[in-house]
Structures are given as C-alpha cells and as structure tokens.
Coordinates of C-alpha atoms and ligand atoms in Angstrom, one line a residue:
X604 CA -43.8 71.5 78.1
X605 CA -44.7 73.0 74.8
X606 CA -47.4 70.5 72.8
X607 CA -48.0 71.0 69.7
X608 CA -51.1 69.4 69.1
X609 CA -54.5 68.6 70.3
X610 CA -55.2 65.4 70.2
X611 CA -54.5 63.5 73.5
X612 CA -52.4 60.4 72.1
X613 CA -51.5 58.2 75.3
X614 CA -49.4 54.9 75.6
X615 CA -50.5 52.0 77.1
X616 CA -47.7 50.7 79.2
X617 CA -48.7 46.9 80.8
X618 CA -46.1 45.1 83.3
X619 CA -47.1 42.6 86.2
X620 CA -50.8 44.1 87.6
X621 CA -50.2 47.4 86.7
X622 CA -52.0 48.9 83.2
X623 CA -50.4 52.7 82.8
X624 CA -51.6 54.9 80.4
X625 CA -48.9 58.1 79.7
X626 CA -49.4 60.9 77.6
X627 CA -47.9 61.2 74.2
X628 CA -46.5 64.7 73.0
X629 CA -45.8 65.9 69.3
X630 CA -43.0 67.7 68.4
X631 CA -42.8 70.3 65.4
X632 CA -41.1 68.2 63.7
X633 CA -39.7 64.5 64.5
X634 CA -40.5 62.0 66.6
X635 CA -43.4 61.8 69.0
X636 CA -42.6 61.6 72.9
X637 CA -43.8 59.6 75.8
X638 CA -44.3 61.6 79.1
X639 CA -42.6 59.1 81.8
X640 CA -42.6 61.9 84.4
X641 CA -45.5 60.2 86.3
X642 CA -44.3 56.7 85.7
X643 CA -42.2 56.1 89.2
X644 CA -45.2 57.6 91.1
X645 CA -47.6 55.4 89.4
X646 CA -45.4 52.5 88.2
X647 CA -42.7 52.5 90.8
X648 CA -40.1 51.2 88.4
X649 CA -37.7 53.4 86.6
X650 CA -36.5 53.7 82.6
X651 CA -32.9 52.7 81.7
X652 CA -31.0 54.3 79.4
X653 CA -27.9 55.2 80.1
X654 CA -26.2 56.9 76.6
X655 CA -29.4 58.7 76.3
X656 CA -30.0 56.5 73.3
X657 CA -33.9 57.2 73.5
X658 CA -34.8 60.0 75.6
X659 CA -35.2 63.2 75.4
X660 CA -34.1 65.4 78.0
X661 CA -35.6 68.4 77.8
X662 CA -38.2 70.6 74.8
X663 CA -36.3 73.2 72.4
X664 CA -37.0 75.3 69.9
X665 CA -33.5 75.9 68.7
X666 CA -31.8 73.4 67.0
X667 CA -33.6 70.0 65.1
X668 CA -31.3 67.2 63.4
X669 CA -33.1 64.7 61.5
X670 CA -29.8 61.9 61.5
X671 CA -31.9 59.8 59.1
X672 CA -31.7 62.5 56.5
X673 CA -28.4 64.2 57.6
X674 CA -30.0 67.7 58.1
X675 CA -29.6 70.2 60.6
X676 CA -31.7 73.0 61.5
X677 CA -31.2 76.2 63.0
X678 CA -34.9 78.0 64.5
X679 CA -35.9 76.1 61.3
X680 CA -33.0 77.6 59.3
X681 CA -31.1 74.6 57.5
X682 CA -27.0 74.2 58.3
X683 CA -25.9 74.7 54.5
X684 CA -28.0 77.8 53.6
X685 CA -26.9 80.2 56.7
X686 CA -23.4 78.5 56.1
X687 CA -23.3 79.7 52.3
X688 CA -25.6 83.4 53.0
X689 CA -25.0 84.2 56.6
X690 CA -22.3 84.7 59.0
X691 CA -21.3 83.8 62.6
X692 CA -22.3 86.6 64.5
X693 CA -25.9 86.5 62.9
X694 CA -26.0 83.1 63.5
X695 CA -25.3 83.9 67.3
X696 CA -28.1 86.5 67.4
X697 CA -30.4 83.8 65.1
X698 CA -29.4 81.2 67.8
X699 CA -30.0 83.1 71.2
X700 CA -33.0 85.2 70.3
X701 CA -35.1 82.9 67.5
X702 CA -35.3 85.0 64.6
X703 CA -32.8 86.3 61.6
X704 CA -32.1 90.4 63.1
X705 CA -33.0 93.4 60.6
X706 CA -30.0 95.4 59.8
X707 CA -30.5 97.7 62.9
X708 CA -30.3 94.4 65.1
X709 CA -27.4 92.9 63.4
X710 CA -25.3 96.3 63.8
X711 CA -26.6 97.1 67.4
X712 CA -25.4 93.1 68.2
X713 CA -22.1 93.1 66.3
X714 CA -21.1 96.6 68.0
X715 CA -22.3 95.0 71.4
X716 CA -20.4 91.6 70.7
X717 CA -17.3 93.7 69.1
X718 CA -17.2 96.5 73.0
X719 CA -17.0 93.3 75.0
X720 CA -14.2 91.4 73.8
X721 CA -10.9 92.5 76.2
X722 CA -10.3 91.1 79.3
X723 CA -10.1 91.8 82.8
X724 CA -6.8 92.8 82.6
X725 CA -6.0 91.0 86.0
X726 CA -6.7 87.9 84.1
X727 CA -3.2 88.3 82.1
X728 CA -1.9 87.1 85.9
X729 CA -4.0 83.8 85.7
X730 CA -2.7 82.5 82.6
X731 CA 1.0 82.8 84.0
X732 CA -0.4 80.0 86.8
X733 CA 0.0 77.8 84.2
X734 CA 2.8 75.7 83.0
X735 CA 3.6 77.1 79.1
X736 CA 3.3 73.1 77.8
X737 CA -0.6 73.4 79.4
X738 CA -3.2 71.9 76.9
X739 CA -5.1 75.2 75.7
X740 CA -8.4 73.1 76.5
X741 CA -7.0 73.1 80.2
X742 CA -6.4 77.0 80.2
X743 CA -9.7 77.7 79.0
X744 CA -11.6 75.3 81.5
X745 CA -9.8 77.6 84.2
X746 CA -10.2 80.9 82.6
X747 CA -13.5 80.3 81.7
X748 CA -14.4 79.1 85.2
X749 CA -12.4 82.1 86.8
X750 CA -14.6 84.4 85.4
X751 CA -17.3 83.8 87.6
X752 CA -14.3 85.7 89.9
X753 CA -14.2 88.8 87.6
X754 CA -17.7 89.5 86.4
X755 CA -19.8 89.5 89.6
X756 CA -21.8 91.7 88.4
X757 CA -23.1 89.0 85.8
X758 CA -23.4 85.6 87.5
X759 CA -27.4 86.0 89.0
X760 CA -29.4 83.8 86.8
X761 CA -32.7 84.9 88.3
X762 CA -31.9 88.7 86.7
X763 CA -32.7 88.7 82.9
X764 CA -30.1 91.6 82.5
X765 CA -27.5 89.7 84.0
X766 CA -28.2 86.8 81.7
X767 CA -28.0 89.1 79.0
X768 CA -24.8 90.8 79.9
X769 CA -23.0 87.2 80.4
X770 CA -24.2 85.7 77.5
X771 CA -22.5 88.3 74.9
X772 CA -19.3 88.2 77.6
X773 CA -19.4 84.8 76.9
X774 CA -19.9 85.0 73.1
X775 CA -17.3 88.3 73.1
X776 CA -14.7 87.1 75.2
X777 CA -14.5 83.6 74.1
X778 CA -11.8 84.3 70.7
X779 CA -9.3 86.1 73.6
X780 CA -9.2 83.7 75.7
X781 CA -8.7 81.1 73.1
X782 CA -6.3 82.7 71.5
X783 CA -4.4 84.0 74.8
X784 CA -4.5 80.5 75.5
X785 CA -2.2 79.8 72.2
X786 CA -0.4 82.8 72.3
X787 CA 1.0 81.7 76.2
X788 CA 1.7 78.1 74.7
X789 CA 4.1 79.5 72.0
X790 CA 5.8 82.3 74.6
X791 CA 4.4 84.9 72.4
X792 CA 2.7 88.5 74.2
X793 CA -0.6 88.5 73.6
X794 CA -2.6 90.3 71.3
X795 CA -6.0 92.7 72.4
X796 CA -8.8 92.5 70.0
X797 CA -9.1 95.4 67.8
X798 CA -12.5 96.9 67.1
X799 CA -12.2 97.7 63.6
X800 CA -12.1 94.0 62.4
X801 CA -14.9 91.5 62.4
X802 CA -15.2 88.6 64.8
X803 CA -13.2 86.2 62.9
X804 CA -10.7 88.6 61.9
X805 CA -10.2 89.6 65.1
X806 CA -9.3 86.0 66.4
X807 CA -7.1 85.1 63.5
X808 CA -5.1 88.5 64.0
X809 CA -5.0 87.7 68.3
X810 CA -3.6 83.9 67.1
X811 CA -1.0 84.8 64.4
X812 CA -0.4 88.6 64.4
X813 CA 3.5 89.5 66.9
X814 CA 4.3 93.3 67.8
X815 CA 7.0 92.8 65.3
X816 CA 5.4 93.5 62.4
X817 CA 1.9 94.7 61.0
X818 CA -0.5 91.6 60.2
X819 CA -2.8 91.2 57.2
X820 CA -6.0 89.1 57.5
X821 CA -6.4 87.0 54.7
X822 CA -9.9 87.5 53.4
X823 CA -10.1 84.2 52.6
X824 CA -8.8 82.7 55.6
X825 CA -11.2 84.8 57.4
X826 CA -14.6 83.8 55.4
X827 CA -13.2 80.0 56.2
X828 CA -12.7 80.6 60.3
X829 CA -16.4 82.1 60.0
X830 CA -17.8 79.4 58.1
X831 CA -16.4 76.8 60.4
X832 CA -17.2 79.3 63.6
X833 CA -20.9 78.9 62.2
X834 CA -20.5 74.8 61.2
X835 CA -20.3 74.5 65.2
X836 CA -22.6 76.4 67.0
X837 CA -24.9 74.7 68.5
X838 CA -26.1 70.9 67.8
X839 CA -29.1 69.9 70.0
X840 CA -28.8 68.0 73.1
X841 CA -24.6 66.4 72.8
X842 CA -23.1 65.7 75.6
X843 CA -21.2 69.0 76.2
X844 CA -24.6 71.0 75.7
X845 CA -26.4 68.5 78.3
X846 CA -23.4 69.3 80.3
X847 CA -24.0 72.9 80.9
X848 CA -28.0 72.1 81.1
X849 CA -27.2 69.9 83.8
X850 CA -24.8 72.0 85.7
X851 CA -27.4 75.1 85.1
X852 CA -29.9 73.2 86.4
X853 CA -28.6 73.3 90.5
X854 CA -28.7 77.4 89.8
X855 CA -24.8 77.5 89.5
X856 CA -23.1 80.5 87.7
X857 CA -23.2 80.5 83.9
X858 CA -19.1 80.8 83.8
X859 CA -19.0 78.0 85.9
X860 CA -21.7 76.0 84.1
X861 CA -20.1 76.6 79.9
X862 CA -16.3 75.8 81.7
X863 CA -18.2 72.6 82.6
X864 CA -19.5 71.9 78.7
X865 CA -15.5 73.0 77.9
X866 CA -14.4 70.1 80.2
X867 CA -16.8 67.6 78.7
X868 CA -16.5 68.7 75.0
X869 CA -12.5 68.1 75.6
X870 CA -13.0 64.1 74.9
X871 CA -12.0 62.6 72.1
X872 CA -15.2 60.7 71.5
X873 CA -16.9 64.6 71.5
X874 CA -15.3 67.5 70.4
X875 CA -11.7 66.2 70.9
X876 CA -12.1 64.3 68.0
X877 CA -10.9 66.9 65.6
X878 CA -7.3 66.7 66.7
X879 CA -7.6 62.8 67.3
X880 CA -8.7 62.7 63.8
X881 CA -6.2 64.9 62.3
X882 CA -3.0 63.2 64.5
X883 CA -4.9 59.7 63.2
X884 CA -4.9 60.6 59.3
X885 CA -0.9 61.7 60.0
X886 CA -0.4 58.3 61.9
X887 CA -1.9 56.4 58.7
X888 CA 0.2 59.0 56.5
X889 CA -0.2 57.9 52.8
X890 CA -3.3 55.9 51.4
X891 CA -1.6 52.6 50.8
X892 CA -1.8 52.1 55.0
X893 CA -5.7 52.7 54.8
X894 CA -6.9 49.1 55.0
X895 CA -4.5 48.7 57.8
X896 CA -6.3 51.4 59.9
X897 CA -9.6 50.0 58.6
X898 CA -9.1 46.2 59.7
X899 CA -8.1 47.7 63.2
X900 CA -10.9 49.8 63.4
X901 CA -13.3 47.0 62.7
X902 CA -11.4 44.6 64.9
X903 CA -13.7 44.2 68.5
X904 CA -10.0 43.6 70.6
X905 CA -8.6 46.8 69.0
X906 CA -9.8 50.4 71.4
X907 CA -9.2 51.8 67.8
X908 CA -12.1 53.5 66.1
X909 CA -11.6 55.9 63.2
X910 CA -11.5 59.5 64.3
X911 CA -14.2 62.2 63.0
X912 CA -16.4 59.0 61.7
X913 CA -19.9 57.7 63.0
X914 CA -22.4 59.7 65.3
X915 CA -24.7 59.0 67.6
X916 CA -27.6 60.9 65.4
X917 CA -26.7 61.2 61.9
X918 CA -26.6 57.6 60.1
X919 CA -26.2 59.6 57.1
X920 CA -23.6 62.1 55.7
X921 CA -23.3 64.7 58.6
X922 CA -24.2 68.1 56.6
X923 CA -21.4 70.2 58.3
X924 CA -19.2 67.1 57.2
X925 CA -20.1 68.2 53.4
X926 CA -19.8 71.8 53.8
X927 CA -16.7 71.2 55.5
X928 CA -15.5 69.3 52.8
X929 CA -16.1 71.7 50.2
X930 CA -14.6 74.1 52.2
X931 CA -11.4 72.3 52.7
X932 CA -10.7 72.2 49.0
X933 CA -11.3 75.8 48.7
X934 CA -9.5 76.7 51.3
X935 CA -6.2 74.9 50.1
X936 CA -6.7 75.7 46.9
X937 CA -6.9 79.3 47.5
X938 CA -4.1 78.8 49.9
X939 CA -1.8 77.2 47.1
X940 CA -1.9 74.0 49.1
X941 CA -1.5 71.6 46.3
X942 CA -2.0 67.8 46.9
X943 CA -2.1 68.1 50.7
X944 CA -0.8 64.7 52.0
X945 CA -2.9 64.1 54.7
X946 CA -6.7 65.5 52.6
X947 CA -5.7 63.3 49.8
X948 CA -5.4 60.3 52.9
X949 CA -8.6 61.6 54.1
X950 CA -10.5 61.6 50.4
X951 CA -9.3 57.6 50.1
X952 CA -10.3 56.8 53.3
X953 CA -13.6 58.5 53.5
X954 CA -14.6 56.8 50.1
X955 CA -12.7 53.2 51.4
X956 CA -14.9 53.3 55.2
X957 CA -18.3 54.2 53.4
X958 CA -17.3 51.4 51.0
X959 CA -16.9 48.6 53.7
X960 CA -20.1 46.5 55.0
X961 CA -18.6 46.8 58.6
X962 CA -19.3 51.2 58.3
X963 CA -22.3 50.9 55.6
X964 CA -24.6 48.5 58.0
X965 CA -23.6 50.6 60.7
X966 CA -24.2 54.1 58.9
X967 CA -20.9 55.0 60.0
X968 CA -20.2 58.4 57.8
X969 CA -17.7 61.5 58.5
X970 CA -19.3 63.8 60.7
X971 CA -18.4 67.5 61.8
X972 CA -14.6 66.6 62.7
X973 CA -13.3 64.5 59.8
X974 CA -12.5 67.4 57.7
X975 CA -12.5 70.7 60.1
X976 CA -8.7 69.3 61.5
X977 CA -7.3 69.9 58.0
X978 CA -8.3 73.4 57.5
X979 CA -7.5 74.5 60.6
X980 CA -3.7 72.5 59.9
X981 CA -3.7 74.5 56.5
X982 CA -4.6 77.7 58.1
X983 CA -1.6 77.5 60.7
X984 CA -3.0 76.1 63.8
X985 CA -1.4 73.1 66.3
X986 CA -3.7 70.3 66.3
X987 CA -3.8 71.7 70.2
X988 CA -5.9 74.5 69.1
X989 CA -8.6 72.6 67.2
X990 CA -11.3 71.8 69.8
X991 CA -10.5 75.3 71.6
X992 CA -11.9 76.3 68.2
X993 CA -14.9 74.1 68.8
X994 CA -15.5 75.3 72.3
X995 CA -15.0 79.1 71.7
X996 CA -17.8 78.3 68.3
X997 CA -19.9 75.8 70.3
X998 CA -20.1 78.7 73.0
X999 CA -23.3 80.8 71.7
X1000 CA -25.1 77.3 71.5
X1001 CA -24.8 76.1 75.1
X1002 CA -25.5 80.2 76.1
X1003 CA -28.6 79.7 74.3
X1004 CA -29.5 76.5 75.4
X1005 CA -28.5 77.7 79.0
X1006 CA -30.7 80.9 78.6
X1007 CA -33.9 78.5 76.9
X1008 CA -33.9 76.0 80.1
X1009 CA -33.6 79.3 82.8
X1010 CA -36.4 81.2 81.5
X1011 CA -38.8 77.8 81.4
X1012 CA -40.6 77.9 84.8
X1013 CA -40.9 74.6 84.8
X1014 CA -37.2 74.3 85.2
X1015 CA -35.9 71.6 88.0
X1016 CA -32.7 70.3 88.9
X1017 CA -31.8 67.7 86.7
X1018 CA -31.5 64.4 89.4
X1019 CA -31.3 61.0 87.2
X1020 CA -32.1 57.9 89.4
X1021 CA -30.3 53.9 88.6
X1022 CA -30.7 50.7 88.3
X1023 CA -28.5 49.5 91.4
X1024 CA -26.5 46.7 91.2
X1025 CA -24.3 46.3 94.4
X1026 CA -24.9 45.0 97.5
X1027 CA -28.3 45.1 100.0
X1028 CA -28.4 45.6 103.2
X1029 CA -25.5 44.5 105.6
X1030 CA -24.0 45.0 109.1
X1031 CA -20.6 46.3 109.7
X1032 CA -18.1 43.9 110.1
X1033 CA -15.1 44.7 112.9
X1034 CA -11.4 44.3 111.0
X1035 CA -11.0 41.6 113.4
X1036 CA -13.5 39.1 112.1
X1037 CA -13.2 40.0 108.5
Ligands
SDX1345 C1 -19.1 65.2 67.9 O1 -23.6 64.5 69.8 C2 -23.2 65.4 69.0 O2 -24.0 66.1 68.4 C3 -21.7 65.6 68.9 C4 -21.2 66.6 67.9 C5 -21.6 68.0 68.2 O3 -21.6 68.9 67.3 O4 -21.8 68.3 69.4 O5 -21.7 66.3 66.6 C6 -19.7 66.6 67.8 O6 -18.8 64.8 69.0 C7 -19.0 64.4 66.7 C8 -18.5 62.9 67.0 C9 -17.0 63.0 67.2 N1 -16.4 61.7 67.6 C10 -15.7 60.9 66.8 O7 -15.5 61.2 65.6 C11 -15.1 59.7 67.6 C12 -15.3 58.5 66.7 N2 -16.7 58.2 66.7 C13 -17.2 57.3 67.7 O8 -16.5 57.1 68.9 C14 -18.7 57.1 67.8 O9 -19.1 57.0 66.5 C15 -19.5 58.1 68.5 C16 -19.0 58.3 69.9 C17 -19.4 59.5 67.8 C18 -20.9 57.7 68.6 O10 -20.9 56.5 69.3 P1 -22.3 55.8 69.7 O11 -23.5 56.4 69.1 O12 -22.3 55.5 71.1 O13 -22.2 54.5 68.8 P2 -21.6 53.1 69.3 O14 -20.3 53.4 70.0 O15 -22.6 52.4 70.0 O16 -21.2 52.5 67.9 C19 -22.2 51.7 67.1 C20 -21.3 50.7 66.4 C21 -20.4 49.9 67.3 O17 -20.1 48.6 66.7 P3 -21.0 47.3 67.1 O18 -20.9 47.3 68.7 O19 -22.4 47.6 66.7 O20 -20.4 46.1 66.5 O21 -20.5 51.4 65.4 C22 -19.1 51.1 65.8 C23 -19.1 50.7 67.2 O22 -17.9 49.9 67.5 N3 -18.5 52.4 65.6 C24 -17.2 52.6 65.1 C25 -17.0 54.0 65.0 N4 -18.1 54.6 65.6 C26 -19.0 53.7 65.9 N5 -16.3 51.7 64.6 C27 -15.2 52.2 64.1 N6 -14.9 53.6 64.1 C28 -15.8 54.5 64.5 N7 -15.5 55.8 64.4

C-alpha cells in the first residue's frame, strides 16, 4: 500500500460494544480511503457492497478518472491531449512502463511490438474449430485462451522476462487475431501483418485488404482506428480490468487471465455496448421515433435502457465520448459521408436524453460507446467487430494492470466473503419423509 501522506487520519467506526478505529489513506489525487483489512478480525462483521459502488479494490498508479469532472488520466497524462499529440503504441509503452519513451524507446518498442505480431501458424487450424457464423468475441475468448497452449515459454508469472515477453505478445498479436477472427466470419483467407506499416495500418490492411488486389490504407482512416485504439486503453478498475486482476490473482497464466477480461468485457452493459448501441440508433432509425425510445428507456417495467449512455463513474460528459464525437464528424466528412442517417439520430438524441429530468438528475451522459459504433460502421466494419475492437485496444490496459498487481509483494488472491441469506443449519431429510 502506497500512502501518500503523513499524517495518520483514522475513522472511528462505533456498532453495538465495539469502538474501531481504521486507518485512513490519501490518494494522489481523489478521494481518501478507509483500510477495512483489519475490520473482520477486530469487528467480526463484514462490508457490503456488491457493484463495487464504494470500494476500492486495489492502489494504482496508472489510470485516475475524476467522473465528477469527466476527466481521465493517463500516469497523469489527460485523455484528450495524448489523443490529439500522441499515438497508440506510445500510449502502450506510456501505460505499461509509467513514463512518455524518448525516441530511442519509442523505436526500440514499436520495432519490438511490430516482430511479434504473426501467429503460431498451427493456430490457423483452431479458428477452423469454429462454426464461420461464430461471434468474433467468441473466437477471440478461445484464441486468446489457447495461447497459453502455444507460448509456453511465456506463461510463468514469477519470471519478469516472461512477463515481459507476454505482455508485447499480447499487445502484438491482439490486431491478428481480431482480425482473423473477421476475416474467417466472411470466408475470406487471412491476411499476415506486414512489417512496413504501423499498428493501425497493419489491422485495417489484415481486416479489409483480399489477395485479389493490392490495398491502400487510407491515411485518414488509419489516424481514426489509432485515435479510437488510444480512446480505449485502459480505464481504471471496470469490470473487465477487475476481471483479469481477479483471475491473475490465483497465479493463473496471463493468456488465460486477459481471455477472461475478453469474456466479461463481451456484455452489453460493458464493452458490448458499442454494437447494442449502434443496432439501437438503427432500431430508432430517424429522429421523429426518439421520444419513443426515451419514454421506454425511462419506463421502470421496460429492460430497455439507452445504449452507450450513463456510467458508473462519469456523471458528466465522458471525455473519450467528446473526442469521439469530434472524431466521428471528421471522419465522415473526410469520408464523403454526408448526412449519415443514424449520427444525425445520434446528434438529436444525445441533445433530447441530456435534455430530460429523468437523465439530467441522474447524470446520465454518452460515454465511450455512444459514438465509437458509428465510426467503426463508416469505416466498414459489422457491428460484430466493434467490441473485438475494444478488447484488442483495452488489451495493453488489463497487461498493465496485470503486470502492476504481480510485481506488488503484497499481492493475495482476491477471496470476497457475503452476506448469507439461505438456510442454517439442518439434517438431511430421507426422500421418503419429505
Ligand atoms: C463501458 O466501468 C468502466 O469504466 C466501463 C467503460 C470502460 O472503458 O471500461 O467505461 C466501458 O462499459 C461504458 C458503459 C457502457 N454501457 C452502456 O452504455 C450500457 C447502458 N448503460 C447502463 O447500463 C448503465 O449506465 C451502466 C451499466 C453503464 C452503469 O450502471 P450503474 O452505475 O450500475 O447505474 P445504475 O444501473 O444503478 O443506474 C442508475 C440509474 C437507474 O435509475 P433509478 O434506479 O435511479 O431510477 O440510472 C438509470 C438506472 O435505471 N440508468 C439508465 C441508463 N443508465 C442508468 N436509464 C436509461 N438508460 C441508461 N443507459
């Protein structure tokens, strides 16, 4: 545990006869914490919280969100400027090792990252298991989990080079087997990575580029995959990131462990939101159906809730929300998209939801997904493809997440306890006398 000051706060906690006094820690920046570790040995009661609503899990030093004011921090680094200045793969090397790299590191990581991006070429053979109407998020769960079959050499989390080597796998290898993933969807061969072209160039070209014919990266398009690569790498303690910290923390293999945050970030209340919210703004299909889909999505008997709005931190604009946006109209513009059906829905709706009482007294405000679906619609991939996106980008942030908790000594096994609600104690009852 990393304190930051000196001062010894503590918090008196008073139930029944027992008078606890627990420790206070202060964070950089944010709020102050409450140490409960000792408050079951010296209590015997438990907390309960079971979203995580207002505990934190672990200490970082990688990425801060302050939802109050919308902002998000990389190592200190704020979303918009290394969104506007930098570029994914410095992000990456920002993100796992705390500081921006001098030229010399950038180059020596980029060629590192750019060497490591084919496949175990017996891995073509496990993609074939697969039925060709198979969701790419299920191909990459198993892909991503078979590694820990291929790179043996890699899986010892206890030996710093071997965390090392799988975290750039991971980061290198991540755009092939995405885009494998689509290319065995369509019946198309896949496509190796070339080593001439930069990260994002190199997935776009794997995604849309056939044997036929030569393929030209759009510049443009390339810049926008980066941006949006770099809009979702790593975001604090979400559930997908606490995944893989929970998984990590039995010792388990980091393939197995980022498969795991793949599987979790698959939900539509997580990172499956982006194609829920792209197939919603289609369902809704012109603006004049809007207050239709607002009613139901304020309506408590309705499951519906408006896709790539509300967050469980920001209760302000989310900031990748506002690049995104930007980006979007860019992107189409540049793209000759004019008056793009479903981001002219998503303009009008954004402006009618933040409007409404029921989404202003709730801070309900697009976050990271509500505009990223149209992009990626605009720059020519199925809605199937939008949180493989996610995961292959969200990789480097649960790698260095993963790679913070392993090398804390103080590491344990993460082992939540309950507040248990069914039966006590009984004796077995024979079938006969039930
Ligand atoms: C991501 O955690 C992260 O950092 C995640 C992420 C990342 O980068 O890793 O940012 C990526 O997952 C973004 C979120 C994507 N999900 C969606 O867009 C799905 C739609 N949003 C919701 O399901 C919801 O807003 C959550 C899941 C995102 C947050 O849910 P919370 O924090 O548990 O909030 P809640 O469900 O308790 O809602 C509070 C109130 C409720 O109403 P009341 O009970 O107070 O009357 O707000 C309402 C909810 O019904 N509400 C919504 C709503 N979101 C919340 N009502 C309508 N539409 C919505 N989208």
């Amino acid at each position: 545990m990393k304190d930051t000051t000196d001062d010894k706060k503590t918090a008196k906690l008073s139930f029944g006869d027992r008078e606890l006094e627990l420790p206070i820690f202060s964070p950089t920046v944010g709020p102050d914490v409450i140490d409960i570790r000792k408050l079951y040995a010296q209590g015997d009661v438990f907390t309960y919280d079971p979203g995580f609503t207002s505990t934190a899990a672990t200490d970082s030093s990688i990425t801060f969100i302050d939802g109050d004011k919308g902002e998000l921090l990389h190592r200190g680094y704020p979303i918009d400027q290394l969104a506007e200045k930098s570029h994914f793969l410095e992000v990456c090397y920002l993100l796992l090792y705390g500081e921006l790299p001098s030229a010399t590191q950038l180059e020596d990581f980029e060629h590192l990252v750019t060497h490591h991006t084919m496949l175990h070429e017996q891995m073509v053979y496990f993609y074939r298991g697969f039925r060709r109407d198979a969701h790419p998020m299920a191909i990459m769960v198993g892909v991503v989990g078979a590694m820990s079959a291929f790179y043996h050499d890699s899986t010892d989390i206890n030996d710093p080079h071997q965390r090392e080597v799988a975290s750039i796998r991971l980061i290198a290898k991540m755009p092939t087997i995405a885009a494998w993933a689509y290319k065995f969807s369509i019946g198309q061969p896949f496509v190796y990575p070339r080593n001439d072209l930069d990260y994002a160039s190199n997935f776009l070209r794997m995604c849309f580029a056939v044997p036929a014919e030569e393929y030209e990266v759009n510049p443009i398009l390339s810049r926008a995959m980066d941006r949006i690569f770099t809009l979702h790498a790593d975001h604090e303690q979400n559930a997908s990131t606490s995944t893989v910290r929970l998984a990590s923390s039995s010792g388990a293999n980091p393939f197995a462990c980022i498969a795991a945050g793949i599987a979790c970030l698959w939900g539509p209340a997580h990172g499956g939101a982006n194609q829920a919210c792209l197939e919603m703004l289609r369902e809704i299909g012109t603006p004049d159906r809007i207050p239709e889909f607002i009613a139901r999505a304020k309506d408590k008997d309705d499951p519906f809730r408006l896709m790539g709005f509300g967050h469980r931190v920001y209760k302000n604009f989310d900031p990748r929300a506002r690049v995104m946006k930007q980006s979007a109209d860019e992107v189409l513009d540049l793209l000759g998209v004019e008056n793009n059906p479903t981001l002219q829905v998503a303009k009008v709706l954004e402006q009618a939801a933040i409007d409404d009482p029921y989404f202003a007294e709730r801070k309900l405000y697009p976050n990271v997904d509500f505009y990223s679906g149209i992009i990626l619609d605009a720059m020519g991939f199925p809605t199937s493809m939008f949180t493989p996106i996610f995961a292959l980008a969200r990789t480097v942030g649960w790698i260095s997440q993963w790679k913070e908790m392993i090398e804390d000594p103080a590491m344990k096994i993460g082992r939540p306890r309950q507040l248990y609600t069914g039966a006590p104690l009984r004796d077995y009852v024979d079938v006969e006398k039930r």
